[in-house]
DNA sequence: ATACATACC
DNA sequence: TACTGGTATGTAT
DNA sequence: ATACATACC
DNA sequence: TACTGGTATGTAT
C-alpha cells in the first residue's frame, strides 16, 4: 500500500535511516527504509524496537496531555521564573505584616488585669505566645509552660481561645484586603501583601480617602456605615476638623504612609498593634517586619544598593527558611552573615545540594519572590471589603 | 564546673534559649539556659533532642571532611559554573577535531584497492564506519552488515583492526598535544582542544615555526628529528625555499590558520584527513566540526551575534546530547530548530525536568562548556610531544 | 537506592 | 544467520 | 518511592 | 506530670 511510508515515519523513527550525517545528503530515504525494514521485520531486534517505540509514543502522549492541562497561570509563572533568572525585579512593593504577640495581645486586650503581668497563652505543656513582659524572663513561644514557670514563677498562663483569635484575624484580614485583595495569609496573625497596585491608585486619591479618625475606644468604630462621600480635590473641603472623640490622621501616598495607615486601621479596629516590613520581595519584607517589632515598621528602598546594604551584615538565621540546623552548619563554615554567605558560594555549591545553594545564592543577593499568589482561596473574605472612615463621615 | 556553659553551647544548640526574637534582647542567657536544662534533663524529650543534636553534629562532621577533600580544581570548577550563570564566556577558542570516516579511512589508506569501492569496517552483524562511497547507498555506522549488503550488494566489509586504529590515533594525538597538552579525547578519532594558550604564544612565533613541508608520500615525514633551529624574526631568513620533494606551506596566526595547520600535520603524518570546528565553547565546536565534513573546517566568531546567528536555524538533532527520542518529543511540540527551542522555554520548563530544560536553555542560547578538563589522565601521551617540521629542517 | 532509558562513539 | 558494548548521564519509582 | 529531617507558625 | 500538630519542603537511600 501507499500509506506504509507515512505510518512508518510515525511508528519507526528508531529504525529508519538516520541521514543526519556527512556524505548522506539527498538519498532516496523511502527506498532505503523499505530495504531496512524488509531485512529487519520479525526479528527479535525488530520486535524490541517496536516495543521501545511504543514506550516513547506513550511518553509523548503523556507529555501532550500534561501540556493540554497547563493553565495560562502556570505558563505565566514559568515565564516569571525565567525572568527571575535574568535579573532582579525591584518594581513590586511587598509588605509583610505581623501582629505583635498576637494571642497574648488579644487576651490582654480582653482582660486588662493581665496587662501589667508576665503572661503567656497556652498550657503547662506548651506555650503559643508570651507577652513582652514575660519575654524579659526568657519565656517565649514554643516553650513548655512548666519550664516557663520555673523561669518566671509569677507567669500567668491563659488557655487558648482559638475562636476568638480567628474572629480577630478576620477583622485584620479585612483591612489587609483593602490594600491587596490577593494578600497571602501565612497564619492567623501574619500575611504578605503586594501593595503595588494600591499605591498606583492611591496616588490619585484625595486626602479625604486617606484620612482616619482616631477613636480611643477599644472597639472598632465601623458601627454605622455611612455613605463614602465627598471626593473633592480641594483640601479646604475637609481640613482637620477634629471629630467627636478623636483627632484626625491624614496619611500620605508613599508606601511607608500606606503601611502606617494600614497598621493604624488595624489598631483602631482591634486595639491590637502590628509590625510591618516593606521591601521589593517577600524574603526581605519578612525580615523587615521583625526589625522594629513591636508596633513598628521598616522599609528597604527598591534599589539594588539599598538591598545589598541591608543584607550585608544580616545574620543568616534571620532569614525565613534558615533554622537552627542550617545556622549551625553554616557557622561550622564560619558563615554568620549574608555577605559571608555570598563570599563562600563556591564552597557551598560543592557541599550542599543544588536546591540549597541556589537558595543561599538568592539570599546572599537579596533576592526573593516578587509575586504573591494565594495558594488556596480562603472562604468568604475580601467580599465585604472594609469601608475606609473618611473625614467626610465624621 | 565552669565548662558546662561552653559544652552546652556546642552540644545543645537545640535546647538552649533562642533569643532571636523581639523583646528578648540582653537576657542572661546562661542563667536561663541552666534553668531550661535543669527542667528538661533526663526527660524523654531531652534524650531525643540529644540524639538529634548528635545527628546534626555528625552531618557537620561529614561536611567538614568533604570540605577538606575538595581540591582547588573542584572549587575552581564551581567558581566557573557560577560565572556561567552570570554571563556568556567568549574568550576561549575551543576546537573539536574529528577524523573523517576514521576506521574506513585507515583501511583504505593501507589497501588502495578499496579506494574506489563502497566499503565499511565491521562485520555482518555490525558496522563501525563506512566510506563515503558506501554512504551513497545508505550504508552507515551502527548498521548491521547484512542489511548494508542488501542496500549495496558490492559492499566490501573489512573486519576491525583495533590495534592499528589505536596506533594511528596515538599519532594524531601527538599532533593534538602540540596545540593543547590538556586536550580531551572522546574516542580514538575525535577530541576537544582549547587552543587559547597556543594562540597567544603563536602570535610571537616566527614564520619558521609555522611553516611545514608538504611531502607527497603517504607515510609521515618525521623520520629524522633534527634540531629545531633558526628562530629569527626576519622572514627573509627562511623564505619559501621549496624542499626536496614538496612545497612549503606557511600558516598564519589566526585560529583558523592554526587549525588548518593542525589538520595539515595530521594528514602529513597519517595520510588521513580530519574535519574541525572552532567556536567559543564545546557544544558549538562539536556542531561546527560536522559542518564541512569531510576534510573541512568551520568556525564561529567569538561574538554573541555570530553565535546566535549560527544557532538560529540549527536543527536540534545536530546538538550532541539530543538523540532520536528527544528529537521526536520536541518535534511533537513543533520544535525543530534551536531558535524554536528558545521560544518555547516556558512550556518546556513545565514539561521537562529541570536538568533537561536547563540543557535546552543553554543550547538555545548557544552556551556550552568553555573549559576542557581531561577526566582520566591517559597513559604516556603528550610526553614525547611532536616535533614541528620547521623550514629550517628541510 | 534501584532499574531502566537515552545518548554517544 | 545476523542489530555491538562500554560509559556517562538522565528518568522514574 | 519511601522514610525521615528541617522549618515555620 | 508536662516539650504541640499541621503543612510544606528538603534530604537520603
mmCIF file with all atom_site columns, N, CA and C (backbone and C1' of nucleotides) in Angstrom, chain A residues 187 286 321 325-326, chain E residues 5-9:
data_model
loop_
_atom_site.group_PDB
_atom_site.id
_atom_site.type_symbol
_atom_site.label_atom_id
_atom_site.label_alt_id
_atom_site.label_comp_id
_atom_site.label_asym_id
_atom_site.label_entity_id
_atom_site.label_seq_id
_atom_site.pdbx_PDB_ins_code
_atom_site.Cartn_x
_atom_site.Cartn_y
_atom_site.Cartn_z
_atom_site.occupancy
_atom_site.B_iso_or_equiv
_atom_site.pdbx_formal_charge
_atom_site.auth_seq_id
_atom_site.auth_comp_id
_atom_site.auth_asym_id
_atom_site.auth_atom_id
_atom_site.pdbx_PDB_model_num
ATOM 1  N N     . UNK A 1 187 ? -0.725 32.699 58.496 1.00 0.00 ? 187 UNK A N     1
ATOM 2  C CA    . UNK A 1 187 ? -1.268 32.139 59.729 1.00 0.00 ? 187 UNK A CA    1
ATOM 3  C C     . UNK A 1 187 ? -2.313 33.149 60.208 1.00 0.00 ? 187 UNK A C     1
ATOM 4  N N     . UNK A 1 286 ? 9.798  40.052 54.963 1.00 0.00 ? 286 UNK A N     1
ATOM 5  C CA    . UNK A 1 286 ? 9.653  39.252 56.183 1.00 0.00 ? 286 UNK A CA    1
ATOM 6  C C     . UNK A 1 286 ? 10.706 39.647 57.218 1.00 0.00 ? 286 UNK A C     1
ATOM 7  N N     . UNK A 1 321 ? 13.466 30.284 56.660 1.00 0.00 ? 321 UNK A N     1
ATOM 8  C CA    . UNK A 1 321 ? 13.943 29.101 55.954 1.00 0.00 ? 321 UNK A CA    1
ATOM 9  C C     . UNK A 1 321 ? 15.281 28.626 56.475 1.00 0.00 ? 321 UNK A C     1
ATOM 10 N N     . UNK A 1 325 ? 19.409 24.192 62.522 1.00 0.00 ? 325 UNK A N     1
ATOM 11 C CA    . UNK A 1 325 ? 20.368 23.228 61.979 1.00 0.00 ? 325 UNK A CA    1
ATOM 12 C C     . UNK A 1 325 ? 21.221 23.879 60.893 1.00 0.00 ? 325 UNK A C     1
ATOM 13 N N     . UNK A 1 326 ? 20.556 24.531 59.959 1.00 0.00 ? 326 UNK A N     1
ATOM 14 C CA    . UNK A 1 326 ? 21.314 25.186 58.892 1.00 0.00 ? 326 UNK A CA    1
ATOM 15 C C     . UNK A 1 326 ? 22.232 26.258 59.464 1.00 0.00 ? 326 UNK A C     1
ATOM 16 P P     . DA  E 2 5   ? 15.031 11.492 61.380 1.00 0.00 ? 5   DA  E P     1
ATOM 17 O "O5'" . DA  E 2 5   ? 15.354 12.907 60.716 1.00 0.00 ? 5   DA  E "O5'" 1
ATOM 18 C "C5'" . DA  E 2 5   ? 16.388 12.995 59.747 1.00 0.00 ? 5   DA  E "C5'" 1
ATOM 19 C "C4'" . DA  E 2 5   ? 16.459 14.424 59.278 1.00 0.00 ? 5   DA  E "C4'" 1
ATOM 20 C "C3'" . DA  E 2 5   ? 16.388 15.467 60.380 1.00 0.00 ? 5   DA  E "C3'" 1
ATOM 21 O "O3'" . DA  E 2 5   ? 17.377 16.430 60.084 1.00 0.00 ? 5   DA  E "O3'" 1
ATOM 22 C "C1'" . DA  E 2 5   ? 14.647 15.836 58.812 1.00 0.00 ? 5   DA  E "C1'" 1
ATOM 23 P P     . DT  E 2 6   ? 17.657 17.631 61.001 1.00 0.00 ? 6   DT  E P     1
ATOM 24 O "O5'" . DT  E 2 6   ? 16.853 18.794 60.289 1.00 0.00 ? 6   DT  E "O5'" 1
ATOM 25 C "C5'" . DT  E 2 6   ? 17.291 19.246 59.019 1.00 0.00 ? 6   DT  E "C5'" 1
ATOM 26 C "C4'" . DT  E 2 6   ? 16.372 20.333 58.553 1.00 0.00 ? 6   DT  E "C4'" 1
ATOM 27 C "C3'" . DT  E 2 6   ? 16.200 21.487 59.550 1.00 0.00 ? 6   DT  E "C3'" 1
ATOM 28 O "O3'" . DT  E 2 6   ? 16.630 22.660 58.878 1.00 0.00 ? 6   DT  E "O3'" 1
ATOM 29 C "C1'" . DT  E 2 6   ? 14.120 20.772 58.669 1.00 0.00 ? 6   DT  E "C1'" 1
ATOM 30 P P     . DA  E 2 7   ? 16.774 24.038 59.638 1.00 0.00 ? 7   DA  E P     1
ATOM 31 O "O5'" . DA  E 2 7   ? 15.297 24.616 59.509 1.00 0.00 ? 7   DA  E "O5'" 1
ATOM 32 C "C5'" . DA  E 2 7   ? 14.838 25.008 58.223 1.00 0.00 ? 7   DA  E "C5'" 1
ATOM 33 C "C4'" . DA  E 2 7   ? 13.423 25.484 58.329 1.00 0.00 ? 7   DA  E "C4'" 1
ATOM 34 C "C3'" . DA  E 2 7   ? 13.138 26.384 59.523 1.00 0.00 ? 7   DA  E "C3'" 1
ATOM 35 O "O3'" . DA  E 2 7   ? 12.970 27.708 59.033 1.00 0.00 ? 7   DA  E "O3'" 1
ATOM 36 C "C1'" . DA  E 2 7   ? 11.385 24.811 59.112 1.00 0.00 ? 7   DA  E "C1'" 1
ATOM 37 P P     . DC  E 2 8   ? 12.684 28.895 60.008 1.00 0.00 ? 8   DC  E P     1
ATOM 38 O "O5'" . DC  E 2 8   ? 11.098 28.928 60.009 1.00 0.00 ? 8   DC  E "O5'" 1
ATOM 39 C "C5'" . DC  E 2 8   ? 10.424 29.103 58.761 1.00 0.00 ? 8   DC  E "C5'" 1
ATOM 40 C "C4'" . DC  E 2 8   ? 8.942  29.019 59.019 1.00 0.00 ? 8   DC  E "C4'" 1
ATOM 41 C "C3'" . DC  E 2 8   ? 8.539  29.762 60.283 1.00 0.00 ? 8   DC  E "C3'" 1
ATOM 42 O "O3'" . DC  E 2 8   ? 7.818  30.937 59.950 1.00 0.00 ? 8   DC  E "O3'" 1
ATOM 43 C "C1'" . DC  E 2 8   ? 7.512  27.608 60.118 1.00 0.00 ? 8   DC  E "C1'" 1
ATOM 44 P P     . DC  E 2 9   ? 7.478  31.937 61.093 1.00 0.00 ? 9   DC  E P     1
ATOM 45 O "O5'" . DC  E 2 9   ? 6.004  31.504 61.529 1.00 0.00 ? 9   DC  E "O5'" 1
ATOM 46 C "C5'" . DC  E 2 9   ? 4.992  31.366 60.540 1.00 0.00 ? 9   DC  E "C5'" 1
ATOM 47 C "C4'" . DC  E 2 9   ? 3.770  30.780 61.193 1.00 0.00 ? 9   DC  E "C4'" 1
ATOM 48 C "C3'" . DC  E 2 9   ? 3.351  31.515 62.456 1.00 0.00 ? 9   DC  E "C3'" 1
ATOM 49 O "O3'" . DC  E 2 9   ? 1.978  31.834 62.382 1.00 0.00 ? 9   DC  E "O3'" 1
ATOM 50 C "C1'" . DC  E 2 9   ? 3.569  29.188 62.880 1.00 0.00 ? 9   DC  E "C1'" 1
#
